[in-house]
PDB file of C-alpha atoms in Angstrom:
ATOM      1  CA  UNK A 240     -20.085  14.069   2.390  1.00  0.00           C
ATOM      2  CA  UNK A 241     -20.891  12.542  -1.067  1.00  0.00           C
ATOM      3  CA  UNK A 242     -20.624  16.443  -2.625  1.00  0.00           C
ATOM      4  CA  UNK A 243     -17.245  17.098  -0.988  1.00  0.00           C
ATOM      5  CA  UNK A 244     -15.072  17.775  -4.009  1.00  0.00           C
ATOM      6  CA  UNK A 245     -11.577  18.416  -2.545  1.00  0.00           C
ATOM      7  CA  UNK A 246     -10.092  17.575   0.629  1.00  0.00           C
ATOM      8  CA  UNK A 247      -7.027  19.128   1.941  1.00  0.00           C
ATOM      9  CA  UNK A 248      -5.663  18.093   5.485  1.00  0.00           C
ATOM     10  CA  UNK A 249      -1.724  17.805   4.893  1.00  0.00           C
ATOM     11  CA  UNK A 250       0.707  19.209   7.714  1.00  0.00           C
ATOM     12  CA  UNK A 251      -2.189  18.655  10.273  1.00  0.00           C
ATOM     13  CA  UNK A 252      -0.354  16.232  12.388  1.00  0.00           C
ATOM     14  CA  UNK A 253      -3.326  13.765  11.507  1.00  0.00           C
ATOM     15  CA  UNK A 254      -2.776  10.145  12.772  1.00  0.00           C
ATOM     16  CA  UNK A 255      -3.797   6.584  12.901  1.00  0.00           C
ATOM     17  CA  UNK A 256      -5.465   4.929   9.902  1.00  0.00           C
ATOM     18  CA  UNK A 257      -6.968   6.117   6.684  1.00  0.00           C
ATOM     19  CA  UNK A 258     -10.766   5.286   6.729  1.00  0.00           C
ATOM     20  CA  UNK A 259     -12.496   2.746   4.202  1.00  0.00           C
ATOM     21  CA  UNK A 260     -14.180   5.031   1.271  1.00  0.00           C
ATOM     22  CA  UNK A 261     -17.854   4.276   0.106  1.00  0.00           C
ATOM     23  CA  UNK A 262     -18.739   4.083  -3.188  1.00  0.00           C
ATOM     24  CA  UNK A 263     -21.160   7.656  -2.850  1.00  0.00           C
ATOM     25  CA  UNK A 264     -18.156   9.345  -2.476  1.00  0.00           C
ATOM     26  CA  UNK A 265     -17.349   9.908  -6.361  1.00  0.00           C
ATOM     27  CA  UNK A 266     -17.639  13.670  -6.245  1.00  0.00           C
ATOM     28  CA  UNK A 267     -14.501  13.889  -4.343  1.00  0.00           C
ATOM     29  CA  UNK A 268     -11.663  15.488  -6.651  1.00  0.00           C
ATOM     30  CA  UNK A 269      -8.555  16.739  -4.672  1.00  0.00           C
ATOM     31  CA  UNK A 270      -7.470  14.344  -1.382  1.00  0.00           C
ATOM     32  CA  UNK A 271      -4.707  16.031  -0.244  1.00  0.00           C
ATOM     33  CA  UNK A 272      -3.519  13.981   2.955  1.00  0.00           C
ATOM     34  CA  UNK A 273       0.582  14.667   2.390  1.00  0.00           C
ATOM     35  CA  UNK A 274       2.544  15.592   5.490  1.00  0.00           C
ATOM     36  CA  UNK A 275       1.064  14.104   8.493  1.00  0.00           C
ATOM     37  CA  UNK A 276       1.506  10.878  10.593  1.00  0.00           C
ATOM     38  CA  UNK A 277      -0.859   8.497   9.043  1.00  0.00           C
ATOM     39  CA  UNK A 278      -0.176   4.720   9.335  1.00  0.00           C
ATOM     40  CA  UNK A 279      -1.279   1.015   8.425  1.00  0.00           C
ATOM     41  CA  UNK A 280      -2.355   0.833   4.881  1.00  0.00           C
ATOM     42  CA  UNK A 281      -3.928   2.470   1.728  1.00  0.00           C
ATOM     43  CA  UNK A 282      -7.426   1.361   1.954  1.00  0.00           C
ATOM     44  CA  UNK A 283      -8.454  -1.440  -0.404  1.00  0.00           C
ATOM     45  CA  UNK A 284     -11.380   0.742  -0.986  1.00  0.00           C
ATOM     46  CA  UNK A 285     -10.110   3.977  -2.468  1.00  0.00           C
ATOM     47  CA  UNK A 286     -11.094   2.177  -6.120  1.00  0.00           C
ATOM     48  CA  UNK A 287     -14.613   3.591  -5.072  1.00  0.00           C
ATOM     49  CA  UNK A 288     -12.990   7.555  -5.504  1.00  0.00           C
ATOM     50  CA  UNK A 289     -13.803   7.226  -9.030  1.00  0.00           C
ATOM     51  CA  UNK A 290     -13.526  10.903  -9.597  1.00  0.00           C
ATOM     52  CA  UNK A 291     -10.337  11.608  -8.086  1.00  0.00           C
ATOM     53  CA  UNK A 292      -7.893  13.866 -10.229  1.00  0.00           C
ATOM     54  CA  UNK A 293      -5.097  14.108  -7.154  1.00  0.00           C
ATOM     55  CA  UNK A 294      -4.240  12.252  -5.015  1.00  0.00           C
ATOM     56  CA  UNK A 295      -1.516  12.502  -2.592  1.00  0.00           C
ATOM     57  CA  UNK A 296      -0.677  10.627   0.533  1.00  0.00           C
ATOM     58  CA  UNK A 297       2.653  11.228   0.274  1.00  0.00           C
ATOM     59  CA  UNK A 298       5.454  11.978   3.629  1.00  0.00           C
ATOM     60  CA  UNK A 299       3.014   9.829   6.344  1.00  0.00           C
ATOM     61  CA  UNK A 300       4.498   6.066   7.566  1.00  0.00           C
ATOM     62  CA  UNK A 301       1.562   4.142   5.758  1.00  0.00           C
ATOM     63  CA  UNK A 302       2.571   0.664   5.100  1.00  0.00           C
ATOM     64  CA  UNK A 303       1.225  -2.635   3.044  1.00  0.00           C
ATOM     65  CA  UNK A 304       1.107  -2.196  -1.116  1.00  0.00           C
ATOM     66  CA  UNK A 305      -0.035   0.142  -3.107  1.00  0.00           C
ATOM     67  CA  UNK A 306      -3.658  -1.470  -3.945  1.00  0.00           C
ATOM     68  CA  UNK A 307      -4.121  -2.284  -7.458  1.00  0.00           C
ATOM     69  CA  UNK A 308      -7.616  -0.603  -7.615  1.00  0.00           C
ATOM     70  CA  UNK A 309      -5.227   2.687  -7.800  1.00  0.00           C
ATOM     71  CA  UNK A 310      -5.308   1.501 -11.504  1.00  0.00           C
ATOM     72  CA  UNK A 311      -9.204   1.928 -11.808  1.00  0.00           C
ATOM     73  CA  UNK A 312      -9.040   5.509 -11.125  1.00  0.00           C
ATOM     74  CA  UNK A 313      -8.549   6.526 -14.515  1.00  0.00           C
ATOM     75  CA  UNK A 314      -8.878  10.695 -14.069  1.00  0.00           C
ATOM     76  CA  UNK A 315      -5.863  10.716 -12.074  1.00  0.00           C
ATOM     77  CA  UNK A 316      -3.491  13.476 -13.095  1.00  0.00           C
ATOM     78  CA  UNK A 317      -1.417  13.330  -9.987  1.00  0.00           C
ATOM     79  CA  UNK A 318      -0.366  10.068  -7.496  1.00  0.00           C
ATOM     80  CA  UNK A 319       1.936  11.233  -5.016  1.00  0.00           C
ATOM     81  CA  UNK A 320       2.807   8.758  -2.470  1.00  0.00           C
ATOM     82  CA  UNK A 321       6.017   9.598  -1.775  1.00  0.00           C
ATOM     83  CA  UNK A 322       8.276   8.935   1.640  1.00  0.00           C
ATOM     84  CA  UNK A 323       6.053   6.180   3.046  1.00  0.00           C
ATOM     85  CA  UNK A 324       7.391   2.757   4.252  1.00  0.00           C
ATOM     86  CA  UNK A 325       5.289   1.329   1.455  1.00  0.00           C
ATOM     87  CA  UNK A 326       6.359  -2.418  -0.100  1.00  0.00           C
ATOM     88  CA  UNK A 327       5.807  -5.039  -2.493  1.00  0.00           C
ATOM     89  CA  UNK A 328       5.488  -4.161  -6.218  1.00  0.00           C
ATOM     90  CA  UNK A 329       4.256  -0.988  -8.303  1.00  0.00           C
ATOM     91  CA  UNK A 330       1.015  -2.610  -9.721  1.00  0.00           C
ATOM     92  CA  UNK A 331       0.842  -3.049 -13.479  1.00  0.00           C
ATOM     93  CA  UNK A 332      -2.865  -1.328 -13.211  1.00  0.00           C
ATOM     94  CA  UNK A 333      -1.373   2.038 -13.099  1.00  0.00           C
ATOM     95  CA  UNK A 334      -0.120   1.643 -16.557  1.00  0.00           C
ATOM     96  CA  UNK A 335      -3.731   2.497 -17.238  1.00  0.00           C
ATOM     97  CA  UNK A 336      -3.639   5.625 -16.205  1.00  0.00           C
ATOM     98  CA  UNK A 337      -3.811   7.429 -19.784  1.00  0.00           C
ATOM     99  CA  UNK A 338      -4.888  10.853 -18.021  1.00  0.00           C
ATOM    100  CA  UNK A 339      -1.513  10.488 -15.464  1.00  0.00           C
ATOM    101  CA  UNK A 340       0.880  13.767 -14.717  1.00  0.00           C
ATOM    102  CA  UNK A 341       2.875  12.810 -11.807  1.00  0.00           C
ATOM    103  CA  UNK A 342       4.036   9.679 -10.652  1.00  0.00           C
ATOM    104  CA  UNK A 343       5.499  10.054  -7.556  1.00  0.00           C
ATOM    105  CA  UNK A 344       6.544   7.151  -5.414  1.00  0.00           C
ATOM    106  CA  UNK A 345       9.832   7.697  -4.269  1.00  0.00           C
ATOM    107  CA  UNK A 346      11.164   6.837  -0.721  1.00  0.00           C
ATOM    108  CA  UNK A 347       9.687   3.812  -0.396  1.00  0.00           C
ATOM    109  CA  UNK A 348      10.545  -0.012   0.046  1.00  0.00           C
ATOM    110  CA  UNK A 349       9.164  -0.740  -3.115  1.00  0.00           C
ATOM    111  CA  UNK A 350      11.069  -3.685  -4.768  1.00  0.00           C
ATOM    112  CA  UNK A 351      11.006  -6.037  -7.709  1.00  0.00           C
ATOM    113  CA  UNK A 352      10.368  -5.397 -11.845  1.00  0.00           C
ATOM    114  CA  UNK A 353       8.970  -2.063 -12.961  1.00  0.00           C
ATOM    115  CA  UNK A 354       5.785  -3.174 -14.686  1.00  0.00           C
ATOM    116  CA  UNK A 355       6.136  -2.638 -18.475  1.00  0.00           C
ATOM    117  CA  UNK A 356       2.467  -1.208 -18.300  1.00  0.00           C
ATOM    118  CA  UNK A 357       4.366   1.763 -16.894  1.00  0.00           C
ATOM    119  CA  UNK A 358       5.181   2.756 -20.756  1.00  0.00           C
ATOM    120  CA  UNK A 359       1.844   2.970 -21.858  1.00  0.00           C
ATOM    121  CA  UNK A 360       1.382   6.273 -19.655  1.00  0.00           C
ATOM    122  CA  UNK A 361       1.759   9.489 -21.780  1.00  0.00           C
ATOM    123  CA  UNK A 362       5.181  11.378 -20.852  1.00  0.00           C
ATOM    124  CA  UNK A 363       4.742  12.169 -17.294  1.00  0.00           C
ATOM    125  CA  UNK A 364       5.240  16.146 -16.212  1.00  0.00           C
ATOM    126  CA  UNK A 365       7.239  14.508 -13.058  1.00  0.00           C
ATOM    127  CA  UNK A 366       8.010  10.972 -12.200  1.00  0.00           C
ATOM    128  CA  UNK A 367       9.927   9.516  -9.572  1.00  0.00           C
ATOM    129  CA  UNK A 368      11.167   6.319  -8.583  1.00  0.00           C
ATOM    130  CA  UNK A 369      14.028   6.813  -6.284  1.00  0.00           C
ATOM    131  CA  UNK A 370      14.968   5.304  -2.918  1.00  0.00           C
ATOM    132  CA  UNK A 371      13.368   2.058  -3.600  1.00  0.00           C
ATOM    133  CA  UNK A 372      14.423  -1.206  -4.712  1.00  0.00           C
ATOM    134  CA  UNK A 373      12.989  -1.206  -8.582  1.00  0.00           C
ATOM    135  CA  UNK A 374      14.233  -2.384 -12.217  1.00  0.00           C
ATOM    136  CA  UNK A 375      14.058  -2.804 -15.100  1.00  0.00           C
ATOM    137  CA  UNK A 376      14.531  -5.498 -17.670  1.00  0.00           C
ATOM    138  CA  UNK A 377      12.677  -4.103 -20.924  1.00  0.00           C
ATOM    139  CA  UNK A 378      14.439  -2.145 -23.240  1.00  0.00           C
ATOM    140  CA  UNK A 379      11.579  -0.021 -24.042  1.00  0.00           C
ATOM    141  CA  UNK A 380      10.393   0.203 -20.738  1.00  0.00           C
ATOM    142  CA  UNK A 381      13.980   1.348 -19.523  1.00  0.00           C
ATOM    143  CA  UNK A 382      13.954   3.957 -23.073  1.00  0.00           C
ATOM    144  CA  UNK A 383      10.580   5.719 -21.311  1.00  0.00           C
ATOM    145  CA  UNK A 384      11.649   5.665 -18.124  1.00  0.00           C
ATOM    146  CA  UNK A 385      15.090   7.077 -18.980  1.00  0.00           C
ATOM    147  CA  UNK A 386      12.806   9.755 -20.952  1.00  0.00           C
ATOM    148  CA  UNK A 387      10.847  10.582 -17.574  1.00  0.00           C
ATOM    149  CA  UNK A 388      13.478  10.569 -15.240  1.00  0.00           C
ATOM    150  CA  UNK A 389      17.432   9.745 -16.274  1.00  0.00           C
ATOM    151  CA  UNK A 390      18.485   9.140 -12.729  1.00  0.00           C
ATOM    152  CA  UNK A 391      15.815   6.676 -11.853  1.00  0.00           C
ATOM    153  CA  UNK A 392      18.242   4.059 -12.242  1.00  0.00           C
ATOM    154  CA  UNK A 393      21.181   5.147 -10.234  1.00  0.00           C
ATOM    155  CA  UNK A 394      18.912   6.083  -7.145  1.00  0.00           C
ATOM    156  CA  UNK A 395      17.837   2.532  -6.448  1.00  0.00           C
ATOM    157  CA  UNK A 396      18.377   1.247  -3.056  1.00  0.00           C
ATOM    158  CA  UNK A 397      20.249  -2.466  -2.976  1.00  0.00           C
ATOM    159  CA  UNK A 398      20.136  -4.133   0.522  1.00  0.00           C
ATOM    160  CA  UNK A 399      23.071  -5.169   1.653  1.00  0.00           C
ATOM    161  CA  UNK A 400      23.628  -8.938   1.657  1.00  0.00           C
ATOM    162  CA  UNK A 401      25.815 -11.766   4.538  1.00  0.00           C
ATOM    163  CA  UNK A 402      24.662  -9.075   6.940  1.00  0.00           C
ATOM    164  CA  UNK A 403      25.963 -10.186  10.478  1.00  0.00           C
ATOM    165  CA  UNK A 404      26.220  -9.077  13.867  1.00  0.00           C
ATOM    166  CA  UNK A 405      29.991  -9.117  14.927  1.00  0.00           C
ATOM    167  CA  UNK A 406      29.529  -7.360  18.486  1.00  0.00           C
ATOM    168  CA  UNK A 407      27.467  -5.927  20.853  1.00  0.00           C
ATOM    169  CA  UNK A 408      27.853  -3.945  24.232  1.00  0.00           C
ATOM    170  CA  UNK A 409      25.769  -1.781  25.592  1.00  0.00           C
ATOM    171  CA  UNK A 410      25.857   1.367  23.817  1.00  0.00           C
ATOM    172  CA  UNK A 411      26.554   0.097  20.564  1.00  0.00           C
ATOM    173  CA  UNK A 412      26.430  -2.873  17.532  1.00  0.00           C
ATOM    174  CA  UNK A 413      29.040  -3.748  15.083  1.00  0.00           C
ATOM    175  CA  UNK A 414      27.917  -4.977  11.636  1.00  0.00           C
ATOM    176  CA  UNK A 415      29.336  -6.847   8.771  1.00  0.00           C
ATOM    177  CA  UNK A 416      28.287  -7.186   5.118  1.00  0.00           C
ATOM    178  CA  UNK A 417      29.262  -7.592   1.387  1.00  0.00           C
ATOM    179  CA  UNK A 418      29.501  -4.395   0.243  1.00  0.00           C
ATOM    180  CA  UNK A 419      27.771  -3.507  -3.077  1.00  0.00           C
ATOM    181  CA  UNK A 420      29.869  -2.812  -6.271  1.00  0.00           C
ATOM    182  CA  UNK A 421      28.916   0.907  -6.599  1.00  0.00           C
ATOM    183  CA  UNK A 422      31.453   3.953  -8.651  1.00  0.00           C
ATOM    184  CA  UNK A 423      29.266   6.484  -9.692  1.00  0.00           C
ATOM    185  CA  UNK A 424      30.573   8.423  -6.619  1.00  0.00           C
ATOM    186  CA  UNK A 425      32.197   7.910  -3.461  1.00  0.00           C
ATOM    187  CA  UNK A 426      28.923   6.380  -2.002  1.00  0.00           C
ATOM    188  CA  UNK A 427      27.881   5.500   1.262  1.00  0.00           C
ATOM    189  CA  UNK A 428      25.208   3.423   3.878  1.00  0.00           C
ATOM    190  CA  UNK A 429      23.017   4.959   5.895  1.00  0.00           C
ATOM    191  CA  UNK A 430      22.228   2.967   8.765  1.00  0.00           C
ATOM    192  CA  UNK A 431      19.066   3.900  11.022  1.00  0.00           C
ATOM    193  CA  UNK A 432      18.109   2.317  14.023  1.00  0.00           C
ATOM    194  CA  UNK A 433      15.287   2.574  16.745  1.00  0.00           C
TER     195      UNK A 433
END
């Protein structure tokens, strides 16, 4: 497979892990994985795609962080991990990304300061942040991202805090929390449970 050059399985109903990539597997331009039930994490090794222009693994249930060898792929154009239950931190290595498009990394659990890297990319065709826990605290980070996407702020998630458990029965659970100080619009929680 080291001549493959693009790779498109999304809405195949693929699951279970992504494999480890080796490093003769630079040829590979277009991994298109989007759309299917993948889990556990983003392989440590995908810094060994060195040729990748696109990559999305967005809409699958992978977990973990986004690895910071991400950032070594410099030909990106596209990163599209959207709709995962990805956490921790964007990595300041993607700032790198001079050749970057599309940014998208919505609908996560990511959480914690944007890295100010993040304004070294050129203006991005499409980025977005939303659903996740992210912020800002640098002007001119907060200026480009405001360029790139104006409601990148507003769509942050904030957990709830004193969450508590103030019944159960059998069919059902009563919660109590703070709730957040929020007027853009009438607002609302979305509780989901399993």
């Amino acid at each position: 497979l080291s001549k493959l050059t693009h790779l498109w399985l999304n809405y195949n109903g693929l699951y279970g892990v992504i494999p480890e990539f080796n490093p003769t597997q630079t040829a590979l331009l277009f991994l298109y994985l989007q759309n299917n039930q993948l889990s556990g994490s983003i392989p440590a090794s995908i810094h060994n795609l060195t040729g990748l222009t696109n990559l999305s693994l967005g809409n699958n249930d992978l977990t973990g962080n986004i690895p910071v060898g991400i950032g070594g792929l410099t030909n990106l154009d596209a990163l599209n991990l959207q709709g995962n239950r990805l956490t921790g931190s964007i990595p300041s290595s993607i700032g790198g990304l001079s050749e970057l498009n599309y940014l998208i990394l919505n609908s996560n659990a990511l959480e914690g300061p944007i890295p100010v890297e993040i304004s070294n990319l050129p203006p991005l065709t499409n980025l977005n942040l939303s659903y996740n826990a992210l912020y800002s605290t640098d002007a001119g980070l907060t200026a480009y991202l405001d360029a790139n996407q104006s409601a990148w702020k507003a769509t942050q998630t904030i957990a709830p805090t004193n969450l508590s458990v103030t019944s159960v029965s059998s069919d059902s659970v009563i919660l109590d929390w703070d709730p957040i100080s929020y007027t853009a619009d009438a607002g609302h929680y979305m509780v989901y449970y399993s």
